[in-house]
Amino acid sequence: MSRAYRRVPAMARRNGPTPSRAARHSLRNCAFCAVRLASSPMTDFDHFAIAAATLDDGAAHVFARLGHHMGPGGKHALMSTHNRLSGLAAGEYFEVIAIDPDAAAPDRPRWFDLDRRAGLPRIGNWILRTDDLDALVDRLPQAGRPLSFARGAFRWRMAVPDDGILPYDGCFPALIQWDSPAPTFPES
């Protein structure tokens, strides 16, 4: 048995080849950038986006795994998506998001890489809140271009990459700035 083979953990040998050096470097960069960004005084955790084929599939998945009921949500006309929301803690929540089958296709790729999404519902992204999206995007242009959204009383801006895919194949957090009070939820 070669020395290099012995250094690879048994689980990795069973589950296929280990990531290449470039892939390991990319993953380390992603983790480093994300930890630095999440611990930045400019950001706070806002919510998890759970990507699903349909809102019903996503809500059922969350309930089956966590016993957590998803509440109502709404539509995002610019992205041709819709969602359901449910609170986690003060200022933090879950969002189940899916392509809206009743909406016309957007003229750009959808956010959260929903155009390539397949399989079971899963946490597709995590979203960090900032009070100065423009300054953060200036520091981290790979986060995307700030786009404005509105639904009912809610107004927000998010950095969305032109291809809809966040850096490091979606591991990088999405960035949001609330221009109205963020969603709130009753204590559970």
PDB file of C-alpha atoms in Angstrom:
ATOM      1  CA  MET A   1       0.000   0.000   0.000  1.00  0.00           C
ATOM      2  CA  SER A   2       1.440   3.368  -0.961  1.00  0.00           C
ATOM      3  CA  ARG A   3       2.185   6.009   1.652  1.00  0.00           C
ATOM      4  CA  ALA A   4      -0.160   8.485  -0.103  1.00  0.00           C
ATOM      5  CA  TYR A   5      -2.993   5.925  -0.048  1.00  0.00           C
ATOM      6  CA  ARG A   6      -2.607   5.432   3.719  1.00  0.00           C
ATOM      7  CA  ARG A   7      -2.901   9.202   4.278  1.00  0.00           C
ATOM      8  CA  VAL A   8      -6.345   9.308   2.639  1.00  0.00           C
ATOM      9  CA  PRO A   9      -9.009   8.499   5.252  1.00  0.00           C
ATOM     10  CA  ALA A  10     -10.823   5.218   4.717  1.00  0.00           C
ATOM     11  CA  MET A  11     -14.153   7.012   4.267  1.00  0.00           C
ATOM     12  CA  ALA A  12     -12.730   9.110   1.427  1.00  0.00           C
ATOM     13  CA  ARG A  13     -11.380   5.957  -0.253  1.00  0.00           C
ATOM     14  CA  ARG A  14     -14.842   4.384  -0.050  1.00  0.00           C
ATOM     15  CA  ASN A  15     -16.652   7.498  -1.283  1.00  0.00           C
ATOM     16  CA  GLY A  16     -14.434   8.229  -4.247  1.00  0.00           C
ATOM     17  CA  PRO A  17     -11.415  10.362  -4.941  1.00  0.00           C
ATOM     18  CA  THR A  18     -10.480  13.224  -2.692  1.00  0.00           C
ATOM     19  CA  PRO A  19     -10.869  16.739  -4.079  1.00  0.00           C
ATOM     20  CA  SER A  20      -8.033  18.021  -6.204  1.00  0.00           C
ATOM     21  CA  ARG A  21      -5.566  20.494  -4.742  1.00  0.00           C
ATOM     22  CA  ALA A  22      -7.298  23.317  -6.654  1.00  0.00           C
ATOM     23  CA  ALA A  23     -10.712  22.218  -5.341  1.00  0.00           C
ATOM     24  CA  ARG A  24      -9.413  22.028  -1.751  1.00  0.00           C
ATOM     25  CA  HIS A  25      -7.907  25.511  -2.160  1.00  0.00           C
ATOM     26  CA  SER A  26     -11.217  26.819  -3.533  1.00  0.00           C
ATOM     27  CA  LEU A  27     -13.163  25.265  -0.637  1.00  0.00           C
ATOM     28  CA  ARG A  28     -10.728  26.743   1.897  1.00  0.00           C
ATOM     29  CA  ASN A  29     -11.111  30.153   0.246  1.00  0.00           C
ATOM     30  CA  CYS A  30     -14.897  29.812   0.374  1.00  0.00           C
ATOM     31  CA  ALA A  31     -14.863  28.885   4.051  1.00  0.00           C
ATOM     32  CA  PHE A  32     -12.369  31.628   4.856  1.00  0.00           C
ATOM     33  CA  CYS A  33     -14.325  34.315   2.973  1.00  0.00           C
ATOM     34  CA  ALA A  34     -17.653  33.180   4.408  1.00  0.00           C
ATOM     35  CA  VAL A  35     -16.371  33.106   8.002  1.00  0.00           C
ATOM     36  CA  ARG A  36     -14.758  36.529   7.584  1.00  0.00           C
ATOM     37  CA  LEU A  37     -17.932  37.906   6.051  1.00  0.00           C
ATOM     38  CA  ALA A  38     -20.264  36.361   8.647  1.00  0.00           C
ATOM     39  CA  SER A  39     -18.144  37.708  11.500  1.00  0.00           C
ATOM     40  CA  SER A  40     -17.853  41.151   9.904  1.00  0.00           C
ATOM     41  CA  PRO A  41     -19.380  44.049  11.844  1.00  0.00           C
ATOM     42  CA  MET A  42     -21.174  44.853   8.564  1.00  0.00           C
ATOM     43  CA  THR A  43     -23.289  41.665   8.533  1.00  0.00           C
ATOM     44  CA  ASP A  44     -25.702  39.567  10.595  1.00  0.00           C
ATOM     45  CA  PHE A  45     -27.377  36.267   9.790  1.00  0.00           C
ATOM     46  CA  ASP A  46     -30.789  36.871   8.182  1.00  0.00           C
ATOM     47  CA  HIS A  47     -32.183  33.580   6.890  1.00  0.00           C
ATOM     48  CA  PHE A  48     -31.754  30.214   5.183  1.00  0.00           C
ATOM     49  CA  ALA A  49     -33.224  29.689   1.702  1.00  0.00           C
ATOM     50  CA  ILE A  50     -34.432  26.142   1.169  1.00  0.00           C
ATOM     51  CA  ALA A  51     -34.648  25.458  -2.568  1.00  0.00           C
ATOM     52  CA  ALA A  52     -37.412  23.107  -3.693  1.00  0.00           C
ATOM     53  CA  ALA A  53     -39.154  22.029  -6.888  1.00  0.00           C
ATOM     54  CA  THR A  54     -42.451  23.315  -5.449  1.00  0.00           C
ATOM     55  CA  LEU A  55     -43.439  25.219  -2.318  1.00  0.00           C
ATOM     56  CA  ASP A  56     -45.544  22.272  -1.143  1.00  0.00           C
ATOM     57  CA  ASP A  57     -42.565  19.895  -1.519  1.00  0.00           C
ATOM     58  CA  GLY A  58     -40.330  22.309   0.389  1.00  0.00           C
ATOM     59  CA  ALA A  59     -42.834  22.898   3.205  1.00  0.00           C
ATOM     60  CA  ALA A  60     -43.465  19.144   3.557  1.00  0.00           C
ATOM     61  CA  HIS A  61     -39.708  18.513   3.653  1.00  0.00           C
ATOM     62  CA  VAL A  62     -39.169  21.083   6.413  1.00  0.00           C
ATOM     63  CA  PHE A  63     -42.056  19.648   8.433  1.00  0.00           C
ATOM     64  CA  ALA A  64     -40.886  16.029   7.971  1.00  0.00           C
ATOM     65  CA  ARG A  65     -37.319  16.837   9.034  1.00  0.00           C
ATOM     66  CA  LEU A  66     -37.888  19.513  11.677  1.00  0.00           C
ATOM     67  CA  GLY A  67     -41.553  19.429  12.639  1.00  0.00           C
ATOM     68  CA  HIS A  68     -41.622  23.102  11.668  1.00  0.00           C
ATOM     69  CA  HIS A  69     -44.650  24.570   9.823  1.00  0.00           C
ATOM     70  CA  MET A  70     -43.989  27.063   7.039  1.00  0.00           C
ATOM     71  CA  GLY A  71     -46.200  30.139   6.932  1.00  0.00           C
ATOM     72  CA  PRO A  72     -47.324  32.193   3.964  1.00  0.00           C
ATOM     73  CA  GLY A  73     -44.980  34.109   1.718  1.00  0.00           C
ATOM     74  CA  GLY A  74     -45.329  35.756  -1.634  1.00  0.00           C
ATOM     75  CA  LYS A  75     -43.956  36.229  -5.128  1.00  0.00           C
ATOM     76  CA  HIS A  76     -40.762  37.757  -6.538  1.00  0.00           C
ATOM     77  CA  ALA A  77     -41.802  39.066  -9.966  1.00  0.00           C
ATOM     78  CA  LEU A  78     -38.272  39.959 -11.111  1.00  0.00           C
ATOM     79  CA  MET A  79     -37.058  36.382 -10.551  1.00  0.00           C
ATOM     80  CA  SER A  80     -40.307  34.503 -11.336  1.00  0.00           C
ATOM     81  CA  THR A  81     -40.105  32.749  -7.971  1.00  0.00           C
ATOM     82  CA  HIS A  82     -42.314  32.479  -4.930  1.00  0.00           C
ATOM     83  CA  ASN A  83     -41.751  31.548  -1.302  1.00  0.00           C
ATOM     84  CA  ARG A  84     -43.109  30.594   2.104  1.00  0.00           C
ATOM     85  CA  LEU A  85     -41.584  31.917   5.331  1.00  0.00           C
ATOM     86  CA  SER A  86     -41.343  30.820   8.938  1.00  0.00           C
ATOM     87  CA  GLY A  87     -39.519  32.314  11.903  1.00  0.00           C
ATOM     88  CA  LEU A  88     -36.596  30.732  13.712  1.00  0.00           C
ATOM     89  CA  ALA A  89     -35.650  33.398  16.251  1.00  0.00           C
ATOM     90  CA  ALA A  90     -35.757  37.171  16.495  1.00  0.00           C
ATOM     91  CA  GLY A  91     -34.691  38.512  13.098  1.00  0.00           C
ATOM     92  CA  GLU A  92     -33.981  35.038  11.665  1.00  0.00           C
ATOM     93  CA  TYR A  93     -36.148  32.800   9.531  1.00  0.00           C
ATOM     94  CA  PHE A  94     -36.498  29.973   7.003  1.00  0.00           C
ATOM     95  CA  GLU A  95     -37.556  30.632   3.451  1.00  0.00           C
ATOM     96  CA  VAL A  96     -38.732  27.849   1.152  1.00  0.00           C
ATOM     97  CA  ILE A  97     -38.260  29.137  -2.389  1.00  0.00           C
ATOM     98  CA  ALA A  98     -39.226  27.645  -5.752  1.00  0.00           C
ATOM     99  CA  ILE A  99     -39.776  28.663  -9.346  1.00  0.00           C
ATOM    100  CA  ASP A 100     -43.272  30.105  -9.710  1.00  0.00           C
ATOM    101  CA  PRO A 101     -44.991  27.945 -12.356  1.00  0.00           C
ATOM    102  CA  ASP A 102     -47.589  30.677 -12.985  1.00  0.00           C
ATOM    103  CA  ALA A 103     -45.010  33.391 -13.760  1.00  0.00           C
ATOM    104  CA  ALA A 104     -43.457  34.161 -17.117  1.00  0.00           C
ATOM    105  CA  ALA A 105     -39.797  33.198 -17.441  1.00  0.00           C
ATOM    106  CA  PRO A 106     -37.504  36.027 -16.328  1.00  0.00           C
ATOM    107  CA  ASP A 107     -35.144  37.781 -18.713  1.00  0.00           C
ATOM    108  CA  ARG A 108     -32.170  36.740 -16.566  1.00  0.00           C
ATOM    109  CA  PRO A 109     -31.087  33.621 -14.642  1.00  0.00           C
ATOM    110  CA  ARG A 110     -32.966  33.161 -11.377  1.00  0.00           C
ATOM    111  CA  TRP A 111     -31.254  33.739  -8.050  1.00  0.00           C
ATOM    112  CA  PHE A 112     -30.089  30.906  -5.775  1.00  0.00           C
ATOM    113  CA  ASP A 113     -29.193  28.860  -8.890  1.00  0.00           C
ATOM    114  CA  LEU A 114     -32.834  27.757  -9.139  1.00  0.00           C
ATOM    115  CA  ASP A 115     -32.608  27.238 -12.907  1.00  0.00           C
ATOM    116  CA  ARG A 116     -30.193  24.303 -12.353  1.00  0.00           C
ATOM    117  CA  ARG A 117     -31.810  23.009  -9.171  1.00  0.00           C
ATOM    118  CA  ALA A 118     -32.725  19.308  -9.051  1.00  0.00           C
ATOM    119  CA  GLY A 119     -33.405  16.703  -6.398  1.00  0.00           C
ATOM    120  CA  LEU A 120     -34.892  16.887  -2.950  1.00  0.00           C
ATOM    121  CA  PRO A 121     -35.447  20.190  -1.166  1.00  0.00           C
ATOM    122  CA  ARG A 122     -32.312  21.403   0.586  1.00  0.00           C
ATOM    123  CA  ILE A 123     -30.728  24.488   2.049  1.00  0.00           C
ATOM    124  CA  GLY A 124     -29.655  26.206  -1.110  1.00  0.00           C
ATOM    125  CA  ASN A 125     -28.167  29.322   0.427  1.00  0.00           C
ATOM    126  CA  TRP A 126     -27.708  31.338   3.555  1.00  0.00           C
ATOM    127  CA  ILE A 127     -28.356  35.035   3.552  1.00  0.00           C
ATOM    128  CA  LEU A 128     -26.499  37.722   5.500  1.00  0.00           C
ATOM    129  CA  ARG A 129     -28.098  41.075   6.314  1.00  0.00           C
ATOM    130  CA  THR A 130     -26.170  44.323   5.984  1.00  0.00           C
ATOM    131  CA  ASP A 131     -26.978  48.001   6.451  1.00  0.00           C
ATOM    132  CA  ASP A 132     -24.681  49.014   3.569  1.00  0.00           C
ATOM    133  CA  LEU A 133     -25.039  46.649   0.624  1.00  0.00           C
ATOM    134  CA  ASP A 134     -23.230  48.985  -1.759  1.00  0.00           C
ATOM    135  CA  ALA A 135     -20.093  49.135   0.428  1.00  0.00           C
ATOM    136  CA  LEU A 136     -20.104  45.358   0.883  1.00  0.00           C
ATOM    137  CA  VAL A 137     -20.504  44.718  -2.845  1.00  0.00           C
ATOM    138  CA  ASP A 138     -17.668  47.171  -3.513  1.00  0.00           C
ATOM    139  CA  ARG A 139     -15.480  44.991  -1.246  1.00  0.00           C
ATOM    140  CA  LEU A 140     -16.863  41.715  -2.616  1.00  0.00           C
ATOM    141  CA  PRO A 141     -17.947  42.233  -6.234  1.00  0.00           C
ATOM    142  CA  GLN A 142     -18.260  38.466  -6.741  1.00  0.00           C
ATOM    143  CA  ALA A 143     -21.401  38.639  -4.550  1.00  0.00           C
ATOM    144  CA  GLY A 144     -23.307  40.118  -7.493  1.00  0.00           C
ATOM    145  CA  ARG A 145     -25.090  43.273  -8.514  1.00  0.00           C
ATOM    146  CA  PRO A 146     -27.543  44.976  -6.127  1.00  0.00           C
ATOM    147  CA  LEU A 147     -31.125  44.530  -7.354  1.00  0.00           C
ATOM    148  CA  SER A 148     -34.229  46.109  -5.800  1.00  0.00           C
ATOM    149  CA  PHE A 149     -37.269  44.072  -4.755  1.00  0.00           C
ATOM    150  CA  ALA A 150     -40.664  44.929  -3.290  1.00  0.00           C
ATOM    151  CA  ARG A 151     -43.608  42.882  -2.056  1.00  0.00           C
ATOM    152  CA  GLY A 152     -46.399  44.417  -0.044  1.00  0.00           C
ATOM    153  CA  ALA A 153     -44.841  46.444   2.771  1.00  0.00           C
ATOM    154  CA  PHE A 154     -41.416  44.843   2.296  1.00  0.00           C
ATOM    155  CA  ARG A 155     -38.625  46.604   0.407  1.00  0.00           C
ATOM    156  CA  TRP A 156     -35.142  45.138   0.083  1.00  0.00           C
ATOM    157  CA  ARG A 157     -32.079  44.963  -2.109  1.00  0.00           C
ATOM    158  CA  MET A 158     -30.011  41.856  -2.745  1.00  0.00           C
ATOM    159  CA  ALA A 159     -26.709  41.251  -4.463  1.00  0.00           C
ATOM    160  CA  VAL A 160     -27.426  38.753  -7.245  1.00  0.00           C
ATOM    161  CA  PRO A 161     -24.730  37.433  -9.606  1.00  0.00           C
ATOM    162  CA  ASP A 162     -25.565  37.876 -13.299  1.00  0.00           C
ATOM    163  CA  ASP A 163     -25.568  34.095 -13.791  1.00  0.00           C
ATOM    164  CA  GLY A 164     -27.700  33.502 -10.647  1.00  0.00           C
ATOM    165  CA  ILE A 165     -24.961  31.370  -9.046  1.00  0.00           C
ATOM    166  CA  LEU A 166     -23.234  32.621  -5.923  1.00  0.00           C
ATOM    167  CA  PRO A 167     -19.441  32.150  -5.732  1.00  0.00           C
ATOM    168  CA  TYR A 168     -17.962  28.782  -4.810  1.00  0.00           C
ATOM    169  CA  ASP A 169     -20.907  26.988  -6.420  1.00  0.00           C
ATOM    170  CA  GLY A 170     -23.384  28.595  -4.033  1.00  0.00           C
ATOM    171  CA  CYS A 171     -21.450  28.237  -0.763  1.00  0.00           C
ATOM    172  CA  PHE A 172     -20.900  31.993  -0.540  1.00  0.00           C
ATOM    173  CA  PRO A 173     -23.693  33.785   1.333  1.00  0.00           C
ATOM    174  CA  ALA A 174     -26.237  35.946  -0.425  1.00  0.00           C
ATOM    175  CA  LEU A 175     -26.304  39.562   0.802  1.00  0.00           C
ATOM    176  CA  ILE A 176     -29.471  41.471   1.635  1.00  0.00           C
ATOM    177  CA  GLN A 177     -30.220  45.002   2.793  1.00  0.00           C
ATOM    178  CA  TRP A 178     -33.687  45.642   4.169  1.00  0.00           C
ATOM    179  CA  ASP A 179     -35.019  49.059   3.189  1.00  0.00           C
ATOM    180  CA  SER A 180     -38.172  48.398   5.226  1.00  0.00           C
ATOM    181  CA  PRO A 181     -38.564  46.426   8.445  1.00  0.00           C
ATOM    182  CA  ALA A 182     -37.644  42.780   7.811  1.00  0.00           C
ATOM    183  CA  PRO A 183     -40.274  40.048   8.236  1.00  0.00           C
ATOM    184  CA  THR A 184     -41.155  39.272  11.847  1.00  0.00           C
ATOM    185  CA  PHE A 185     -42.794  36.168  13.231  1.00  0.00           C
ATOM    186  CA  PRO A 186     -44.712  35.324  16.395  1.00  0.00           C
ATOM    187  CA  GLU A 187     -42.689  33.594  19.090  1.00  0.00           C
ATOM    188  CA  SER A 188     -42.959  29.809  18.750  1.00  0.00           C
TER     189      SER A 188
END
